[in-house]
Amino acid sequence: MNTSKLDRYTLKQYTRLIISFFGCLIVLSTYQYTTLYFKGVVDIIFGGSFFIALFHQLGFASLVGVILVFPFNFWEKFRPTWGFNLIFGVLILLLIIEAMLISYYCTALVPLGSDLLGYSFADIKTTISNSGGMSVSLVIGVLVIAGMFFGLYKVTSKYYHFISKMYPFTIILFSLFIMTLFIDGKPINQNKSQYLAINLYSSSTEDTSYNSDVEYPLIKRPQIENVLGDYFELQEEKPNIVFIMVEGLGRDFVGEGAEFGGFTPFLDDLTTKSLYWENCLSNTGRTFGVIPSLLGSLPFGKSGFMELEKYPNKLTLFSILKNNGYHTSFYQGTNSSFDNVDRFLKSENVDFVLDKSGFGNKYKMQAEDAAGSSWGYPDKELFKKSMSLPREEEQPRMEVYMTISTHEPFIPPQREAYEKKVKQILSKSDHQGKTKNVIEKNDNVFATLLYTDDALKEVFEAYKKQPNYDNTIFIVTGDHRLIPIPQRNSISRFHVPLIVYSPMLKKTKKISAVSSHFDVVPTLLSLLNANYELQMPKRVAWMGRSLDMQSEFRCVKDIPLMRNKNELKEYISGETVYSDGSVYSLDEDMNLSASFGGSKAEKKLTSFKAMNAYVTTNDKIIPDSLAIFSKQQEEAFSEADIVWLNSVYSVQNSDKGYFIARDLAFDKEYDRSLLLCRYILSEVPSHIDTKILTGRINVWRGNYAKSIEILKECIKMNPNYIDSYSALFDVYYWSEQTEEALKLIQQAEENSSSVHEIKDKIERAKAQHHKKRQTASTHFQD
């Protein structure tokens, strides 16, 4: 700033700063409504909601003005120009934060709140980079905001010179802020920074104290009604169970009467051949909660069950079916460390996990977005890879898929062809008005839906060629509804289809009664137990009960709904919906209408929050005696170990932890290096560099067999990663296992696209084998 003309800044200049700040907030609000208009979310830019937003921005600017006037005065009196420069920088920073939060809102259509605390820095970085990234546009945006703020400050010089006294001004600002508290604000027209701050405060100060004499409040007998028994003609052998969790698959896109129907033709047809719950609810509004809810009927914890620092004893479909002879597997095309999926699966002793690292060079990753990032492998590649893996005909299987293509940035393979198909479908459909407008402006989203629907069709065809297809039950559902497409109400994001298909179905049925993901595991186990007498725990702790089979609409359940991490704000009790302080009635079209008398639902939500916090933080879901897989003893660390580990490593950055462990190993402090490796892998089981390091340390200690075992696991886990092969070639060289080295050469060349990087080790292995053969031949001749 040029301060040559003024020795000290006064309230007049401070007032101009606040007015300029408000002017920039007006521009940001205009940007928000313009973006939402061109996405088809709002019908008009400068409508009543926009002017309410301006009033809330005025209130926020007033609050900021009141708060910052004191440091401004203090620093100006302490050192001339310091106060002005400080406030100038703070206001620009606040504008940048508000711009970023508005951009987030325009993408997610929900403001960022306390769910921010539920994600690690690595998860936030991954989400941002894979959803558009922080590209040059961010830098340009920051420069534009700073330039706009400075420009407005210059313009105000000739209009606001008459303000010269502090106290009348602060009273005016404070009065304006108080006035905004009486203006009803919705997320769309609230200041996003203020919303985030209030949300974080409310979440951190919420009272979840639990008062009860019941030590394990969820424990019950596993006597769930077998509501599926009449619909299946099961075979003598236990059936295979296949779950397909489709990213963003909301009910609004699938089945008869879908608001945005026509873009999932295979699934639409499948609903008519299945048991189809058209009014199923995912218990969380984001992907973080679908695995614990759908496969474990588990409570949420504060930020989602998989985010718990230590998992309490639990029962899931994975553990119960594995205990009954099932082979369990999980397939996804993304990084399994995201949302701690790998930790959860490890705690359930899942037999095989496929993620982004395990595909090899025969499969093509999803195209990179503008920022150069990719989530991983698209849905067709995921299913193709899964179908290439061997399956034992004699052993029943539980297989779980998590898709990714229908997630931002929506760039499916053959994008142009699918977008062309969207236009063709739209031209022949009955979509009109706003719905048609939304589809036209989000054709990439609907193109991705068509792609994923094709992928599902292909995998069902592929399963027909797999062992025991006729003895398989398929469960298809969404983890939540697609976020970027406008939603009718606060329940829409949870509203997903639930499709149960099997060649063993005796009859099909469309069910309109409301159920949730919590009800799937109890219902499925009731069916299996009635026919095969499973080894079942004497007590269970399911959050749900049997799926409601009523054809007509009704809701007779109590269903908690976690909107985002740290945001447990919705609760359904019968046909009453409590949502973030408002009460509604739920009708047969899953629409909400204003209602009264919601105190019962609100009390149930408050009670649930307390119970949820109690059982997850105190390990009170089930006692040790009922746990199939108790907390693994090998992961236990002594108090002294924990003190040392905490002194050298923070779990927030597993890569940094790996480098520390590597340096310790290089210094031959093998025990400490292995301890740190074990700790890292207990938190991030998919961190392959750490696992490779444990293999190397074992061979440096002379334990060849253990080293080979670990490194083979690494190759199985990620057949494309060249470091695993490099380490194993060293082990084979040092132990003179030349035949094994030759087999490894073939494996590396088939699976790794980086095999050229270890050309020297491959040549060394060949030379060693040739020399060994020559030596053997010489001895034979002698």
Coordinates of C-alpha atoms in Angstrom, one line a residue, residues 463-734:
Y463 CA -21.3 -62.9 -13.8
K464 CA -23.5 -65.3 -15.8
K465 CA -20.2 -67.0 -16.9
Q466 CA -18.9 -67.2 -13.3
P467 CA -19.1 -70.3 -11.1
N468 CA -22.5 -70.7 -9.3
Y469 CA -24.1 -67.7 -10.9
D470 CA -27.5 -69.4 -10.5
N471 CA -26.7 -69.5 -6.7
T472 CA -26.0 -65.8 -6.4
I473 CA -27.8 -62.9 -4.8
F474 CA -27.1 -59.4 -6.0
I475 CA -27.7 -56.2 -4.0
V476 CA -27.5 -52.9 -5.9
T477 CA -27.9 -49.5 -4.2
G478 CA -26.5 -46.0 -4.1
D479 CA -24.2 -44.7 -1.4
H480 CA -26.1 -41.4 -1.6
R481 CA -27.7 -39.2 -4.3
L482 CA -25.6 -37.3 -6.8
I483 CA -24.6 -34.1 -5.1
P484 CA -24.3 -31.6 -8.1
I485 CA -27.8 -32.1 -9.4
P486 CA -30.5 -29.9 -7.6
Q487 CA -32.4 -31.7 -4.9
R488 CA -36.0 -31.3 -4.0
N489 CA -35.5 -31.3 -0.2
S490 CA -33.2 -32.2 2.6
I491 CA -34.1 -35.9 2.4
S492 CA -33.4 -36.2 -1.4
R493 CA -29.6 -36.7 -0.8
F494 CA -30.4 -39.9 1.2
H495 CA -33.1 -41.3 -1.1
V496 CA -31.6 -44.2 -3.1
P497 CA -32.9 -47.3 -4.8
L498 CA -32.4 -50.8 -3.2
I499 CA -32.5 -53.6 -5.8
V500 CA -32.2 -57.3 -4.8
Y501 CA -31.9 -59.5 -7.8
S502 CA -31.2 -63.3 -8.0
P503 CA -31.8 -66.1 -10.4
M504 CA -33.3 -67.8 -7.4
L505 CA -36.1 -65.3 -7.0
K506 CA -39.6 -66.9 -7.2
K507 CA -41.4 -63.6 -7.6
T508 CA -40.6 -59.9 -8.0
K509 CA -42.1 -57.0 -6.1
K510 CA -42.0 -53.2 -6.0
I511 CA -42.0 -51.9 -2.4
S512 CA -42.9 -48.3 -1.5
A513 CA -42.5 -48.6 2.3
V514 CA -39.6 -46.7 3.7
S515 CA -36.5 -48.7 4.9
S516 CA -32.8 -47.8 5.2
H517 CA -29.4 -49.3 4.7
F518 CA -29.4 -50.2 8.4
D519 CA -32.0 -52.9 7.6
V520 CA -30.1 -54.8 4.9
V521 CA -27.7 -56.9 7.0
P522 CA -30.3 -58.1 9.6
T523 CA -32.7 -59.0 6.7
L524 CA -30.1 -60.9 4.7
L525 CA -28.8 -62.8 7.7
S526 CA -32.3 -63.8 8.7
L527 CA -32.8 -65.3 5.2
L528 CA -29.5 -67.2 5.3
N529 CA -29.9 -68.4 8.9
A530 CA -33.4 -69.7 8.3
N531 CA -32.0 -72.0 5.5
Y532 CA -28.5 -72.8 6.6
E533 CA -28.4 -72.5 10.3
L534 CA -25.4 -70.1 10.4
Q535 CA -23.0 -69.9 13.3
M536 CA -24.6 -66.7 14.6
P537 CA -23.7 -64.7 17.7
K538 CA -26.1 -65.1 20.6
R539 CA -26.7 -61.4 20.6
V540 CA -26.3 -58.7 17.9
A541 CA -26.3 -54.9 17.9
W542 CA -27.9 -53.9 14.7
M543 CA -29.1 -50.4 14.2
G544 CA -31.8 -51.6 11.9
R545 CA -34.3 -54.4 11.7
S546 CA -36.0 -56.2 8.8
L547 CA -36.7 -54.4 5.6
D548 CA -40.4 -53.3 5.3
M549 CA -42.0 -55.3 2.6
Q550 CA -45.2 -53.3 2.3
S551 CA -46.2 -52.5 -1.3
E552 CA -47.9 -49.2 -0.4
F553 CA -46.1 -46.2 1.1
R554 CA -45.6 -46.1 4.8
C555 CA -42.9 -45.2 7.2
V556 CA -43.0 -46.9 10.6
K557 CA -39.3 -46.8 11.4
D558 CA -37.0 -44.5 13.4
I559 CA -34.1 -43.6 11.0
P560 CA -31.1 -41.3 11.9
L561 CA -29.5 -39.6 9.0
M562 CA -26.0 -38.2 9.0
R563 CA -25.7 -35.5 6.4
N564 CA -21.9 -35.1 6.4
K565 CA -19.1 -36.0 8.8
N566 CA -19.9 -34.3 12.1
E567 CA -23.4 -33.3 10.9
L568 CA -26.1 -35.5 12.4
K569 CA -29.0 -33.2 11.8
E570 CA -31.9 -35.3 10.4
Y571 CA -34.0 -37.9 12.0
I572 CA -37.1 -39.7 10.7
S573 CA -39.6 -41.0 13.2
G574 CA -42.6 -42.5 11.4
E575 CA -43.7 -40.0 8.8
T576 CA -42.3 -37.1 10.7
V577 CA -39.0 -35.6 9.6
Y578 CA -36.8 -33.5 11.8
S579 CA -34.2 -31.6 9.8
D580 CA -31.8 -29.0 11.3
G581 CA -34.4 -27.4 13.5
S582 CA -37.4 -27.7 11.1
V583 CA -40.2 -30.3 11.2
Y584 CA -41.9 -31.8 8.2
S585 CA -44.3 -34.5 7.1
L586 CA -43.1 -37.1 4.6
D587 CA -45.5 -38.1 1.8
E588 CA -45.7 -41.0 -0.6
D589 CA -43.5 -39.1 -3.2
M590 CA -40.9 -38.5 -0.5
N591 CA -41.7 -34.8 -0.5
L592 CA -41.7 -32.7 2.6
S593 CA -44.4 -30.4 3.8
A594 CA -44.2 -28.1 6.9
S595 CA -45.6 -29.7 10.0
F596 CA -45.9 -29.2 13.8
G597 CA -45.3 -31.3 16.8
G598 CA -41.9 -32.5 16.0
S599 CA -40.6 -32.4 19.5
K600 CA -40.7 -36.2 19.8
A601 CA -38.5 -36.6 16.7
E602 CA -36.1 -33.9 18.0
K603 CA -35.9 -35.7 21.4
K604 CA -35.2 -39.0 19.7
L605 CA -32.4 -37.4 17.7
T606 CA -30.9 -35.9 20.9
S607 CA -31.1 -39.3 22.6
F608 CA -29.6 -41.0 19.6
K609 CA -26.7 -38.6 19.5
A610 CA -25.9 -39.4 23.1
M611 CA -26.1 -43.1 22.6
N612 CA -24.1 -43.0 19.4
A613 CA -21.3 -41.1 21.1
Y614 CA -21.3 -43.4 24.1
V615 CA -21.1 -46.8 22.3
T616 CA -18.5 -45.7 19.7
T617 CA -16.1 -43.9 22.0
N618 CA -16.4 -46.4 24.9
D619 CA -16.3 -49.7 23.0
K620 CA -19.9 -50.5 24.1
I621 CA -21.4 -51.8 20.9
I622 CA -20.9 -55.5 21.8
P623 CA -18.7 -57.1 24.5
D624 CA -15.5 -59.0 23.8
S625 CA -17.4 -62.3 24.2
L626 CA -19.6 -61.6 21.1
A627 CA -16.8 -60.3 18.8
I628 CA -15.9 -62.6 16.0
F629 CA -12.7 -60.7 15.2
S630 CA -11.5 -59.0 18.4
K631 CA -9.1 -56.2 18.2
Q632 CA -5.9 -57.8 16.9
Q633 CA -3.3 -58.3 19.5
E634 CA -0.4 -57.9 17.2
E635 CA -1.5 -54.3 16.7
A636 CA -1.2 -53.6 20.4
F637 CA 1.6 -51.1 21.4
S638 CA 3.0 -50.6 24.8
E639 CA 2.7 -47.2 26.5
A640 CA 6.4 -46.7 26.0
D641 CA 6.0 -47.5 22.3
I642 CA 3.2 -45.0 22.0
V643 CA 5.2 -42.2 23.7
W644 CA 8.1 -42.8 21.3
L645 CA 5.9 -43.1 18.2
N646 CA 4.1 -39.9 19.0
S647 CA 7.5 -38.2 19.5
V648 CA 8.6 -39.0 15.9
Y649 CA 5.5 -39.3 13.8
S650 CA 2.0 -37.8 13.4
V651 CA -0.5 -40.1 11.7
Q652 CA -1.7 -37.2 9.5
N653 CA 1.1 -37.9 7.0
S654 CA 1.9 -41.5 6.4
D655 CA 4.5 -40.6 3.7
K656 CA 6.5 -38.6 6.2
G657 CA 6.3 -41.5 8.7
Y658 CA 7.6 -43.9 6.0
F659 CA 10.7 -41.7 5.4
I660 CA 11.4 -41.6 9.1
A661 CA 11.2 -45.4 9.2
R662 CA 13.4 -45.7 6.2
D663 CA 16.1 -43.4 7.7
L664 CA 16.0 -45.5 10.9
A665 CA 16.5 -48.7 8.8
F666 CA 19.4 -47.1 6.9
D667 CA 21.0 -46.4 10.4
K668 CA 20.4 -50.1 11.2
E669 CA 17.9 -49.3 13.9
Y670 CA 15.8 -52.2 12.7
D671 CA 13.6 -52.7 15.7
R672 CA 12.5 -49.1 15.9
S673 CA 12.0 -48.9 12.1
L674 CA 9.8 -52.1 12.2
L675 CA 7.9 -50.7 15.1
L676 CA 7.2 -47.5 13.2
C677 CA 6.3 -49.5 10.1
R678 CA 3.8 -51.6 12.1
Y679 CA 2.3 -48.4 13.5
I680 CA 1.9 -46.8 10.0
L681 CA 0.3 -50.0 8.6
S682 CA -2.1 -50.2 11.5
E683 CA -3.4 -46.8 10.5
V684 CA -2.9 -47.0 6.7
P685 CA -2.8 -50.7 5.7
S686 CA -2.5 -49.9 2.0
H687 CA 0.7 -47.9 2.3
I688 CA 2.7 -50.1 0.1
D689 CA 6.1 -48.4 0.5
T690 CA 6.0 -49.1 4.2
K691 CA 5.1 -52.7 3.6
I692 CA 8.0 -53.1 1.1
L693 CA 10.3 -51.5 3.7
T694 CA 9.3 -54.2 6.2
G695 CA 10.2 -56.8 3.6
R696 CA 13.6 -55.2 3.0
I697 CA 14.4 -55.0 6.8
N698 CA 13.6 -58.7 7.2
V699 CA 16.1 -59.6 4.4
W700 CA 18.7 -57.3 5.9
R701 CA 18.3 -59.3 9.1
G702 CA 18.7 -62.5 7.2
N703 CA 15.1 -63.6 7.3
Y704 CA 14.7 -64.5 3.7
A705 CA 11.5 -66.5 3.9
K706 CA 9.6 -63.7 5.8
S707 CA 10.9 -61.1 3.4
I708 CA 9.7 -63.1 0.3
E709 CA 6.3 -63.6 1.9
I710 CA 5.9 -59.9 2.6
L711 CA 7.1 -58.8 -0.9
K712 CA 4.9 -61.3 -2.7
E713 CA 1.9 -59.8 -0.7
C714 CA 3.0 -56.4 -2.0
I715 CA 3.0 -57.6 -5.6
K716 CA -0.4 -59.1 -5.2
M717 CA -1.6 -55.9 -3.6
N718 CA -0.2 -53.7 -6.4
P719 CA 1.0 -55.7 -9.5
N720 CA 2.0 -52.5 -11.3
Y721 CA 4.3 -51.1 -8.6
I722 CA 7.9 -51.7 -9.7
D723 CA 9.5 -51.2 -6.2
S724 CA 8.0 -54.5 -5.0
Y725 CA 9.6 -56.4 -7.9
S726 CA 12.9 -54.5 -7.3
A727 CA 13.1 -55.5 -3.7
L728 CA 12.1 -59.1 -4.4
F729 CA 14.8 -59.4 -7.2
D730 CA 17.3 -58.4 -4.5
V731 CA 16.1 -61.1 -2.2
Y732 CA 16.3 -63.8 -4.9
Y733 CA 19.7 -62.6 -5.9
W734 CA 21.1 -62.7 -2.4

